Amino acid sequence: MIKNGNFREEPSGKCSIISVLPPETEIAVLGTEKSYYRVRTAQNATGYLFASLMAVDVKDCEFYAGKVRKTTYVRATPSRKGRSLGRVKAGTAVTVLSRSGPYYQVSMPGKEGYVSASLVFVDVADRTTLPKASDKAAEFIPFNNEADAPDHKTTQNATAQKNGADKSDGVELPGSRLSLMGYAKGMRQYKDLLLNRQNILAWKKLALEDYTARRDAATPDAFADEIGYLETLERGSIALDSGYLDDAAELFGGAEQILKAQGDESYAESGAKKFFGGLFSFATGNKEIQRYTSPGYERVMMLDMLALSYLLQGDRAAYNVTRRAIDLQNKERERFEERMAEEQAKLEEKRKEVAKEDKKTDEPSFDFFGKDLEKTALLGDVSQEKRAASVASAFVNPFADYMNALVLEVDGYLDKAQRENARIAYEKAAKLAPDCGILKKASTDMRKGIPGNKRLVHVILGEGFAPYKQVKTSYLPIGGLPAPVRQAVLVSEPSTVHKADVYYGNSRYRMEQLADFEAMSLRYEQDSLPGRMVELGLELLKVVGLQTAGSRFGALGQIAAEGIEHMAVPDTRNWECLPATIHVQRLLLPKNAKTIKIVTRSTKGKAMGSIKATLPASGPAVVYVRSINGHLHAINSSKMWI
């Protein structure tokens, strides 16, 4: 109860009153009828209370459907003094996530915040109850529930949409098209919630199915191994973006241990898994059956996020993680270059084989490893090609170097010798991100140190989502027939945000882009083309073989060919909840600075979102802001280790 309430025999203001219940009376809600709750008191008396007189207690493992009774304000905190996030109209459907005193935490399309409980009618019959777990880290769900995932229509330009029919070598070819399939389709339901500013609801939905693995796992590493490497990365990202820093560190740490365990596998164990997984995958066409092989640049980013999770907790363990990330990036770049040289040699060998066969016949055969096939391997979006060209390779990620320098700069508060190490680290980061002037200025500042009347504040903003994969179906003319070619291609997630500013008082500081994870992933796809061409050529040979079998063995062969074609799912897996870009600003503010404001803007300078961040009482501080289509969530660092 939040007010004195008339406890009635029937759900009507005209019915007789049994008694008057005082505030804070605990009662059991049995159901709803009209604008009343049917309730039972501690004395086992049953009756009705008007809905606005009470607030339903929402437990950690459940959420309810509700409806706003009267137009009111949505606030950032459960208080009348809380910052207004806008108004919500009467009749608006909401999801009630939790109760804080006389306020409900609610989620609705485009907004999350707190609303007076007296103004929300909660349908206690429409409740989702989550399995009770022993701790927060149990609140997870697998991302492979494809049947429940909604279809998603991409907003790419015309080159990525379904094209008109084309003619090649006299064969009528259907236009290429994009489809959401496999892992990417299962992820869509969570991405849509995040894109619609319903972060808390997305986090709560993560508890629906997967808690058993966490409950039964003896350690975080065992839990990560149970659900899989990529699934652990996605959960870690959502935990970090929601401010669950302990969970984020455990998850990213578990992902690192999975990679270490895979690296420790004997050659025979690893080879057997790849052989049998690859054999079944090739036979069925379902590439997601195989164990997910994380691209090298993605592994580096995993360590970046682990370091950030530690940094925001004020834990100097971030330093060792940044060192591992820097070393890993150098090793992964060397491995990638060696592998691509080998794949290029294979591709040239296959092309020579095709040319040799052509000489034996009067009519050239289709080039299964030529330029026509190359066109199907990428999305073909001009803007993507330009973005990929903006980075020298996928292994020019300066984020770890930047955080490494940040840690050393904080150490420099007490140990002046560390300032020189910080200067060198900032210079290394600047070489990888030459357009980021903040790094150059930081390097110069290390020679002077931080003035006694100032405090160091680093602001890090993660914007948008990295690209996700859709299946591009193209057709090539082979043997007088259009042969379908399916390939997973990266599709950019649109964002309305172009830049960001940090405000302290009347001063404005423009944030600068430090790392473009989207450009790195697009560049990796382009640079991996030789290996993908070999794989695509072999896949196309299989498709032609299926078409031949279908025609040679009649109806039975056709059924078998269509069945295998239906099972064919290219690998749509990649780390989708990773930010598209990282922006930074380094500030020297007055010692008594308590708050800053971050504002994101569109290409035309229109404010898309803003949020205030509270700084620790004293000392250096780091603020991480997650920006998703103008929705901002700020995670403030704990007091640093010095």
XYZ file of C-alpha atoms in Angstrom:
642
model
C 0.000 0.000 0.000
C 1.230 3.513 -0.811
C -1.838 5.370 0.486
C -4.726 4.778 2.908
C -7.100 2.491 1.012
C -10.705 1.419 1.318
C -10.779 -2.376 1.365
C -14.082 -3.278 -0.370
C -16.178 -6.393 -0.872
C -16.609 -5.797 -4.631
C -14.636 -3.896 -7.341
C -16.764 -0.754 -7.145
C -16.689 2.518 -5.246
C -20.367 2.010 -4.403
C -19.799 -1.257 -2.531
C -19.480 -1.451 1.229
C -16.080 -0.950 2.884
C -14.683 -3.859 4.884
C -11.940 -1.749 6.478
C -9.410 1.019 5.774
C -5.864 -0.264 5.217
C -2.962 2.055 6.201
C 0.136 2.720 4.032
C 2.868 0.036 3.947
C 0.299 -2.730 4.550
C 1.571 -5.885 2.821
C -1.095 -7.779 0.913
C -1.179 -10.561 -1.667
C -2.507 -9.678 -5.142
C -4.738 -12.441 -6.483
C -5.872 -10.861 -9.732
C -7.274 -7.790 -11.487
C -10.815 -6.688 -12.262
C -11.690 -3.370 -13.918
C -9.505 -0.786 -12.117
C -9.202 -2.869 -8.951
C -6.869 -5.500 -7.584
C -8.358 -8.551 -5.916
C -6.250 -8.990 -2.783
C -5.854 -11.050 0.392
C -4.674 -9.551 3.680
C -2.388 -11.128 6.282
C -5.558 -11.976 8.241
C -6.737 -14.036 5.214
C -9.547 -11.600 4.357
C -10.265 -11.306 0.607
C -11.533 -8.151 -1.110
C -10.734 -5.360 -3.575
C -8.499 -2.262 -3.575
C -8.406 0.546 -6.128
C -5.249 0.128 -8.252
C -3.839 3.627 -7.681
C -3.676 3.004 -3.924
C -1.026 0.314 -4.090
C 2.180 -0.739 -5.825
C 2.853 -4.299 -6.893
C 6.147 -5.680 -5.618
C 8.148 -6.732 -8.711
C 10.817 -9.283 -7.890
C 14.209 -9.546 -9.581
C 13.138 -12.536 -11.618
C 9.865 -11.288 -13.065
C 8.295 -8.463 -15.037
C 4.706 -7.466 -15.793
C 2.628 -5.884 -18.509
C 1.124 -2.557 -17.487
C -0.761 0.458 -18.770
C -0.352 4.132 -17.888
C -3.573 5.435 -16.312
C -2.830 9.160 -16.650
C -0.374 11.201 -18.719
C 2.706 11.763 -16.574
C 6.466 12.302 -16.554
C 9.076 9.578 -16.967
C 12.061 10.286 -14.721
C 15.684 9.129 -14.698
C 15.542 8.244 -10.982
C 12.693 7.125 -8.655
C 12.022 10.605 -7.269
C 9.968 13.685 -8.093
C 13.312 15.505 -8.244
C 14.638 13.047 -10.833
C 15.531 14.430 -14.267
C 12.564 14.311 -16.651
C 13.038 12.064 -19.681
C 9.809 13.241 -21.274
C 6.129 12.440 -20.860
C 4.187 9.256 -21.421
C 0.542 9.443 -22.483
C -2.397 7.801 -20.762
C -3.145 4.374 -22.215
C 0.473 3.659 -23.188
C 1.438 0.000 -22.742
C 4.584 -0.485 -20.665
C 6.631 -3.328 -19.231
C 7.079 -3.017 -15.468
C 10.615 -4.106 -14.606
C 10.943 -3.324 -10.910
C 9.570 -1.233 -8.030
C 11.504 1.347 -6.049
C 9.293 2.750 -3.272
C 6.295 4.531 -4.826
C 7.790 4.286 -8.336
C 7.872 1.616 -11.029
C 10.823 1.190 -13.349
C 9.191 0.802 -16.751
C 10.249 0.104 -20.309
C 8.452 1.154 -23.480
C 9.513 1.640 -27.121
C 11.986 4.511 -27.156
C 12.235 5.077 -23.400
C 13.131 3.572 -20.022
C 12.713 5.243 -16.674
C 10.598 5.637 -13.537
C 6.889 6.455 -13.286
C 4.723 6.975 -10.206
C 3.258 3.592 -9.265
C -0.125 5.189 -8.583
C -0.391 6.084 -12.286
C 0.353 2.623 -13.717
C -2.135 -0.225 -13.731
C -0.236 -3.533 -13.528
C -1.847 -6.596 -15.060
C -0.729 -9.168 -12.504
C -2.101 -11.934 -14.728
C 0.326 -10.969 -17.519
C 3.554 -11.822 -15.733
C 6.759 -13.366 -17.014
C 8.535 -15.216 -14.222
C 12.182 -15.999 -14.681
C 13.917 -18.973 -13.054
C 15.405 -17.967 -9.727
C 19.197 -17.962 -9.929
C 21.762 -17.548 -7.207
C 23.350 -14.366 -8.577
C 23.182 -11.771 -11.327
C 25.493 -13.664 -13.621
C 22.802 -16.323 -14.011
C 20.628 -13.906 -15.967
C 21.419 -15.040 -19.507
C 19.728 -16.595 -22.530
C 21.121 -18.379 -25.598
C 20.937 -16.536 -28.892
C 20.047 -19.511 -31.085
C 16.277 -19.421 -30.586
C 15.625 -18.756 -34.262
C 11.944 -19.651 -34.201
C 11.083 -16.823 -31.788
C 13.255 -14.192 -33.472
C 11.416 -11.596 -35.560
C 12.279 -11.004 -39.190
C 14.263 -7.845 -39.784
C 14.289 -5.711 -42.904
C 17.612 -4.074 -43.623
C 17.798 -0.420 -44.576
C 20.784 -0.734 -46.912
C 20.886 1.166 -50.176
C 19.590 -0.134 -53.486
C 22.657 -2.229 -54.235
C 21.858 -4.397 -51.223
C 18.150 -4.665 -51.914
C 16.558 -7.194 -54.199
C 17.692 -6.309 -57.691
C 15.838 -6.787 -60.945
C 16.411 -9.797 -63.154
C 19.597 -9.800 -65.251
C 20.794 -11.675 -68.315
C 24.210 -13.273 -68.608
C 25.281 -15.605 -71.438
C 21.636 -15.713 -72.490
C 20.508 -17.055 -69.093
C 17.755 -15.152 -67.238
C 19.120 -14.551 -63.731
C 16.956 -13.646 -60.708
C 18.043 -10.557 -58.800
C 20.231 -10.937 -55.709
C 18.513 -10.686 -52.331
C 19.337 -10.486 -48.637
C 17.862 -12.768 -45.961
C 18.175 -12.855 -42.189
C 19.076 -16.404 -41.155
C 20.753 -18.504 -38.497
C 22.599 -16.825 -35.641
C 21.920 -13.297 -36.903
C 18.175 -13.936 -36.918
C 18.266 -15.277 -33.368
C 20.167 -12.179 -32.217
C 17.684 -9.776 -33.767
C 15.187 -9.825 -30.903
C 17.800 -8.533 -28.455
C 19.252 -5.976 -30.853
C 15.765 -4.590 -31.528
C 15.186 -4.098 -27.796
C 18.502 -2.281 -27.443
C 17.867 -0.162 -30.532
C 14.472 0.804 -29.076
C 16.111 1.973 -25.826
C 14.827 -0.956 -23.788
C 18.148 -2.002 -22.287
C 16.849 -3.212 -18.938
C 14.137 -5.297 -20.569
C 16.760 -6.840 -22.863
C 18.887 -7.647 -19.824
C 15.942 -9.233 -18.003
C 15.001 -11.290 -21.061
C 18.505 -12.709 -20.939
C 17.445 -14.669 -17.860
C 14.661 -16.654 -19.491
C 16.354 -19.861 -20.604
C 20.069 -20.024 -19.986
C 20.316 -19.680 -16.223
C 20.770 -23.428 -15.725
C 24.238 -23.392 -17.268
C 25.348 -20.629 -14.886
C 23.760 -22.241 -11.841
C 25.377 -25.603 -12.539
C 28.787 -24.217 -13.509
C 31.386 -24.270 -10.764
C 33.266 -21.262 -12.180
C 32.677 -18.420 -14.670
C 35.087 -20.188 -17.039
C 32.937 -23.329 -16.938
C 29.821 -21.277 -17.650
C 31.487 -19.584 -20.628
C 32.600 -22.945 -21.962
C 29.061 -24.313 -21.585
C 27.347 -21.578 -23.602
C 30.141 -20.998 -26.120
C 32.709 -18.340 -26.947
C 30.645 -16.016 -29.151
C 27.590 -16.186 -26.888
C 29.839 -15.232 -23.979
C 31.090 -12.172 -25.874
C 27.544 -10.992 -26.598
C 26.533 -11.386 -22.960
C 29.675 -9.621 -21.819
C 28.882 -6.664 -24.075
C 25.323 -6.317 -22.774
C 26.536 -6.681 -19.177
C 29.151 -3.955 -19.704
C 26.720 -1.626 -21.460
C 24.192 -2.105 -18.633
C 26.751 -1.378 -15.905
C 27.103 -4.964 -14.611
C 30.885 -4.640 -14.475
C 31.611 -7.741 -12.343
C 29.603 -9.876 -14.748
C 31.270 -8.279 -17.768
C 34.751 -8.982 -16.402
C 33.811 -12.599 -15.602
C 32.329 -13.151 -19.053
C 35.158 -11.605 -21.053
C 37.630 -13.404 -18.805
C 35.774 -16.668 -19.481
C 35.960 -16.010 -23.225
C 39.713 -15.525 -22.960
C 40.024 -18.853 -21.131
C 38.037 -20.598 -23.885
C 40.542 -19.360 -26.472
C 43.421 -20.424 -24.261
C 41.912 -23.907 -23.840
C 41.449 -24.192 -27.603
C 45.052 -23.160 -28.075
C 46.150 -25.824 -25.584
C 44.321 -28.606 -27.456
C 46.567 -31.211 -28.950
C 47.003 -31.150 -32.714
C 45.060 -34.435 -32.972
C 42.122 -33.137 -30.882
C 41.872 -29.869 -32.776
C 42.287 -31.564 -36.145
C 39.591 -34.154 -35.412
C 37.061 -31.490 -34.373
C 37.746 -29.410 -37.472
C 37.629 -32.458 -39.756
C 34.324 -33.917 -38.556
C 32.683 -30.513 -38.104
C 33.849 -29.414 -41.536
C 32.815 -32.700 -43.162
C 29.240 -32.518 -41.835
C 29.073 -28.793 -42.584
C 30.133 -29.360 -46.191
C 27.682 -32.229 -46.618
C 24.690 -30.260 -45.333
C 25.714 -26.719 -46.233
C 25.080 -25.520 -42.659
C 28.265 -23.651 -41.754
C 27.095 -22.845 -38.238
C 27.484 -26.481 -37.208
C 31.238 -25.972 -37.000
C 32.881 -24.492 -33.928
C 33.001 -20.728 -34.222
C 36.446 -19.525 -35.251
C 36.951 -16.037 -33.920
C 38.760 -13.663 -36.329
C 42.033 -12.383 -34.925
C 40.913 -8.755 -34.741
C 37.841 -9.854 -32.747
C 40.038 -11.573 -30.180
C 41.935 -8.332 -29.664
C 38.653 -6.462 -29.138
C 37.607 -9.051 -26.554
C 40.667 -8.151 -24.483
C 39.911 -4.454 -25.024
C 36.465 -4.910 -23.465
C 37.911 -6.954 -20.595
C 40.414 -4.175 -19.873
C 37.626 -1.572 -19.973
C 35.561 -3.633 -17.504
C 38.477 -3.648 -15.043
C 39.269 0.023 -15.633
C 35.724 1.109 -14.768
C 36.003 -0.827 -11.505
C 39.162 1.094 -10.620
C 41.174 -2.126 -10.913
C 44.762 -1.853 -12.159
C 44.441 -5.381 -13.585
C 43.388 -3.480 -16.707
C 47.072 -2.790 -17.389
C 48.064 -6.446 -17.787
C 45.090 -7.059 -20.064
C 46.061 -4.126 -22.310
C 49.569 -5.572 -22.617
C 48.124 -8.928 -23.664
C 45.902 -7.176 -26.218
C 48.822 -5.246 -27.725
C 50.954 -8.386 -28.014
C 48.041 -10.410 -29.407
C 47.318 -7.828 -32.104
C 50.882 -8.081 -33.412
C 50.748 -11.892 -33.437
C 47.327 -12.037 -35.073
C 48.401 -9.628 -37.802
C 51.377 -11.832 -38.661
C 49.222 -14.985 -38.666
C 46.597 -13.360 -40.875
C 49.132 -12.141 -43.427
C 50.736 -15.585 -43.609
C 47.369 -17.307 -43.999
C 46.177 -14.919 -46.713
C 49.410 -15.479 -48.652
C 48.691 -19.218 -48.536
C 45.040 -18.706 -49.574
C 46.096 -16.465 -52.461
C 48.441 -19.195 -53.671
C 45.575 -21.736 -53.475
C 43.287 -19.413 -55.430
C 45.866 -18.925 -58.177
C 46.342 -22.688 -58.365
C 42.580 -23.249 -58.753
C 42.414 -20.636 -61.497
C 45.252 -22.338 -63.342
C 43.380 -25.640 -63.117
C 40.284 -24.046 -64.672
C 42.372 -22.464 -67.451
C 44.024 -25.813 -68.144
C 40.638 -27.518 -68.511
C 39.454 -24.765 -70.857
C 42.287 -25.522 -73.265
C 41.004 -29.076 -73.643
C 37.596 -27.918 -74.911
C 36.482 -25.638 -77.698
C 34.054 -23.820 -75.371
C 35.385 -22.307 -72.123
C 33.797 -23.633 -68.943
C 32.505 -21.399 -66.177
C 35.329 -19.954 -64.100
C 34.443 -21.226 -60.643
C 37.141 -19.028 -59.080
C 36.914 -15.914 -61.257
C 35.677 -12.326 -61.118
C 31.985 -13.205 -61.502
C 32.132 -15.210 -58.308
C 34.143 -12.486 -56.568
C 31.217 -10.066 -56.995
C 28.970 -12.312 -54.894
C 31.398 -12.460 -51.957
C 30.754 -8.941 -50.634
C 27.662 -6.786 -50.188
C 28.689 -4.375 -52.921
C 27.838 -1.256 -50.920
C 29.981 1.704 -52.010
C 29.828 3.350 -48.571
C 31.107 0.135 -46.982
C 33.990 -0.018 -49.450
C 34.983 3.543 -48.576
C 34.781 2.823 -44.866
C 36.910 -0.305 -45.196
C 39.510 1.725 -47.092
C 39.710 4.213 -44.198
C 41.886 1.789 -42.186
C 45.118 0.181 -43.303
C 44.068 -3.218 -41.969
C 41.882 -4.878 -39.352
C 44.886 -4.890 -37.029
C 45.341 -1.165 -36.422
C 43.234 -1.059 -33.266
C 44.613 1.636 -30.907
C 42.139 1.048 -28.058
C 44.454 -1.165 -25.996
C 47.384 1.263 -26.435
C 45.139 4.123 -25.333
C 43.962 2.329 -22.181
C 47.538 1.225 -21.485
C 48.610 4.872 -21.581
C 45.625 5.859 -19.429
C 46.622 3.413 -16.693
C 50.217 4.638 -16.752
C 49.038 8.262 -16.604
C 46.991 7.469 -13.485
C 50.074 5.793 -12.000
C 51.900 9.056 -12.712
C 49.851 10.789 -10.017
C 52.142 9.138 -7.467
C 55.127 8.036 -9.548
C 56.515 10.692 -11.881
C 58.653 8.100 -13.665
C 55.491 6.531 -15.072
C 54.689 9.707 -17.000
C 57.449 8.935 -19.485
C 56.012 5.459 -20.015
C 52.575 7.009 -20.478
C 53.996 9.447 -23.050
C 55.482 6.578 -25.058
C 52.206 4.649 -24.856
C 50.195 7.648 -26.079
C 52.637 8.062 -28.977
C 52.156 4.425 -29.959
C 48.381 4.872 -29.885
C 48.728 8.043 -31.994
C 50.606 6.099 -34.696
C 47.644 3.733 -35.010
C 45.114 6.612 -34.894
C 46.931 9.565 -36.498
C 43.744 11.630 -36.855
C 43.028 11.586 -33.118
C 44.589 14.825 -31.878
C 43.726 14.041 -28.264
C 46.433 11.369 -28.207
C 49.104 13.780 -29.443
C 48.140 16.398 -26.881
C 48.148 13.779 -24.120
C 51.654 12.750 -25.111
C 52.815 16.373 -24.874
C 51.070 16.888 -21.526
C 52.980 13.970 -19.991
C 56.107 16.134 -19.927
C 54.349 18.689 -17.708
C 52.242 16.492 -15.464
C 48.819 17.337 -14.049
C 48.496 20.730 -12.293
C 47.762 20.516 -8.580
C 44.403 22.255 -8.922
C 43.133 19.902 -11.643
C 41.773 16.369 -11.883
C 42.089 13.980 -14.828
C 38.864 12.776 -16.468
C 38.757 10.402 -19.442
C 35.447 10.023 -21.293
C 35.037 6.980 -23.559
C 31.969 6.640 -25.778
C 30.974 3.461 -27.623
C 28.594 4.299 -30.447
C 26.197 2.068 -32.391
C 26.636 -1.590 -33.260
C 29.238 -3.341 -35.344
C 27.913 -4.817 -38.632
C 25.876 -8.002 -38.570
C 25.599 -10.653 -41.271
C 22.811 -11.383 -43.699
C 22.745 -14.095 -46.330
C 23.155 -12.754 -49.843
C 21.755 -15.049 -52.522
C 23.131 -14.378 -56.001
C 22.797 -16.337 -59.232
C 25.438 -17.237 -61.789
C 24.870 -18.754 -65.277
C 26.276 -22.281 -65.317
C 25.347 -24.891 -67.893
C 22.428 -22.815 -69.133
C 20.867 -22.631 -65.671
C 20.931 -19.998 -62.921
C 23.027 -21.500 -60.107
C 22.349 -19.993 -56.637
C 25.292 -18.828 -54.550
C 24.694 -18.098 -50.870
C 27.197 -16.076 -48.936
C 27.073 -14.316 -45.544
C 27.903 -10.632 -46.022
C 28.326 -7.838 -43.514
C 25.470 -5.330 -43.326
C 25.900 -2.042 -41.480
C 23.526 -1.186 -38.630
C 22.201 2.343 -39.321
C 22.824 5.012 -36.680
C 21.550 8.556 -36.308
C 24.607 9.657 -34.300
C 27.572 11.291 -36.024
C 29.534 13.038 -33.266
C 29.555 13.745 -29.526
C 30.449 16.576 -27.146
C 31.368 16.721 -23.461
C 30.214 19.734 -21.439
C 31.568 21.020 -18.175
C 29.803 24.218 -17.165
C 29.818 26.456 -20.247
C 32.805 24.718 -21.804
C 32.329 22.271 -24.650
C 34.851 19.626 -25.702
C 34.415 17.694 -28.949
C 35.021 13.948 -28.627
C 37.314 12.436 -31.265
C 37.139 9.031 -32.898
C 39.764 6.689 -31.547
C 38.817 3.371 -33.166
C 36.460 2.341 -35.951
C 35.579 -1.282 -35.212
C 33.132 -1.352 -38.123
C 35.812 -0.276 -40.597
C 38.158 -2.934 -39.201
C 35.583 -5.702 -39.619
C 34.766 -4.570 -43.175
C 38.464 -4.402 -44.023
C 38.961 -7.894 -42.630
C 36.212 -9.209 -44.928
C 37.852 -7.580 -47.942
C 41.352 -8.765 -47.065
C 40.010 -12.305 -46.487
C 38.647 -12.482 -50.026
C 41.222 -14.991 -51.400
C 40.257 -17.615 -48.812
C 36.553 -16.936 -49.253
C 36.897 -17.249 -53.026
C 38.352 -20.751 -52.686
C 35.547 -21.732 -50.316
C 32.858 -20.196 -52.544
C 34.206 -21.917 -55.638
C 34.026 -25.296 -53.933
C 30.504 -24.513 -52.704
C 29.435 -23.606 -56.232
C 30.822 -26.870 -57.558
C 28.677 -28.651 -54.973
C 25.578 -26.696 -56.064
C 26.171 -27.653 -59.692
C 26.604 -31.271 -58.602
C 23.271 -31.142 -56.762
C 21.536 -29.708 -59.822
C 23.024 -32.486 -61.934
C 21.918 -35.134 -59.407
C 18.432 -33.684 -59.369
C 18.090 -33.954 -63.120
C 19.817 -37.345 -63.422
C 17.921 -39.235 -60.708
C 14.452 -37.830 -61.319
C 12.027 -36.992 -58.515
C 14.048 -38.690 -55.774
C 17.205 -36.839 -56.774
C 15.311 -33.577 -56.942
C 13.919 -34.076 -53.421
C 17.413 -34.819 -52.068
C 18.911 -31.810 -53.831
C 16.178 -29.472 -52.573
C 16.496 -30.874 -49.049
C 20.214 -30.160 -48.857
C 19.680 -26.735 -50.436
C 17.053 -25.955 -47.756
C 19.537 -26.886 -45.009
C 22.237 -24.640 -46.467
C 22.987 -21.813 -44.027
C 26.168 -19.764 -44.490
C 27.909 -18.773 -41.283
C 26.198 -15.588 -40.061
C 28.029 -15.533 -36.755
C 30.013 -12.519 -35.611
C 30.178 -10.302 -32.522
C 27.105 -8.114 -33.034
C 26.810 -6.186 -29.744
C 30.268 -4.655 -30.081
C 30.195 -0.855 -30.605
C 30.763 0.338 -34.173
C 33.132 3.114 -33.071
C 34.983 4.324 -29.986
C 35.297 8.062 -29.270
C 37.375 9.639 -26.495
C 38.087 12.918 -24.729
C 40.725 13.646 -22.097
C 39.960 16.522 -19.752
C 41.781 18.364 -16.982
C 38.931 19.739 -14.876
C 38.896 21.653 -11.582
C 39.487 19.465 -8.550
C 35.955 20.099 -7.316
C 34.294 19.061 -10.602
C 31.345 16.798 -9.784
C 29.400 16.252 -13.004
C 29.821 16.424 -16.756
C 27.276 16.153 -19.551
C 27.639 14.150 -22.752
C 25.585 15.049 -25.831
C 25.449 13.078 -29.084
C 24.591 14.811 -32.364
C 23.457 14.006 -35.897
C 25.355 14.945 -39.053
C 23.485 18.295 -39.013
C 24.405 18.979 -35.396
C 20.991 18.174 -33.923
C 21.158 16.834 -30.366
C 20.177 13.139 -30.441
C 20.678 12.330 -26.778
C 22.234 13.712 -23.592
C 23.134 12.392 -20.167
C 24.823 13.660 -17.013
C 27.598 11.636 -15.444
C 28.589 11.960 -11.782
C 32.322 11.820 -11.111
C 33.934 10.101 -8.110
C 34.494 12.406 -5.132
C 38.196 12.882 -5.880
C 41.089 11.728 -8.001
C 41.221 10.650 -11.648
C 38.049 9.301 -13.245
C 36.904 7.348 -16.291
C 33.362 7.592 -17.680
C 32.121 5.085 -20.251
C 29.055 6.143 -22.214
C 27.181 3.657 -24.393
C 25.323 5.345 -27.233
C 22.706 3.457 -29.250
C 20.758 5.608 -31.697
C 20.702 8.586 -29.359
C 19.960 6.566 -26.213
C 22.791 7.090 -23.724
C 23.779 5.096 -20.671
C 26.704 6.303 -18.551
C 28.850 4.020 -16.401
C 31.037 5.947 -13.954
C 34.297 4.466 -12.740
C 34.913 3.539 -9.142
C 37.711 5.307 -7.283
C 41.013 4.472 -8.958
C 43.703 2.311 -7.374
C 46.002 5.189 -6.377
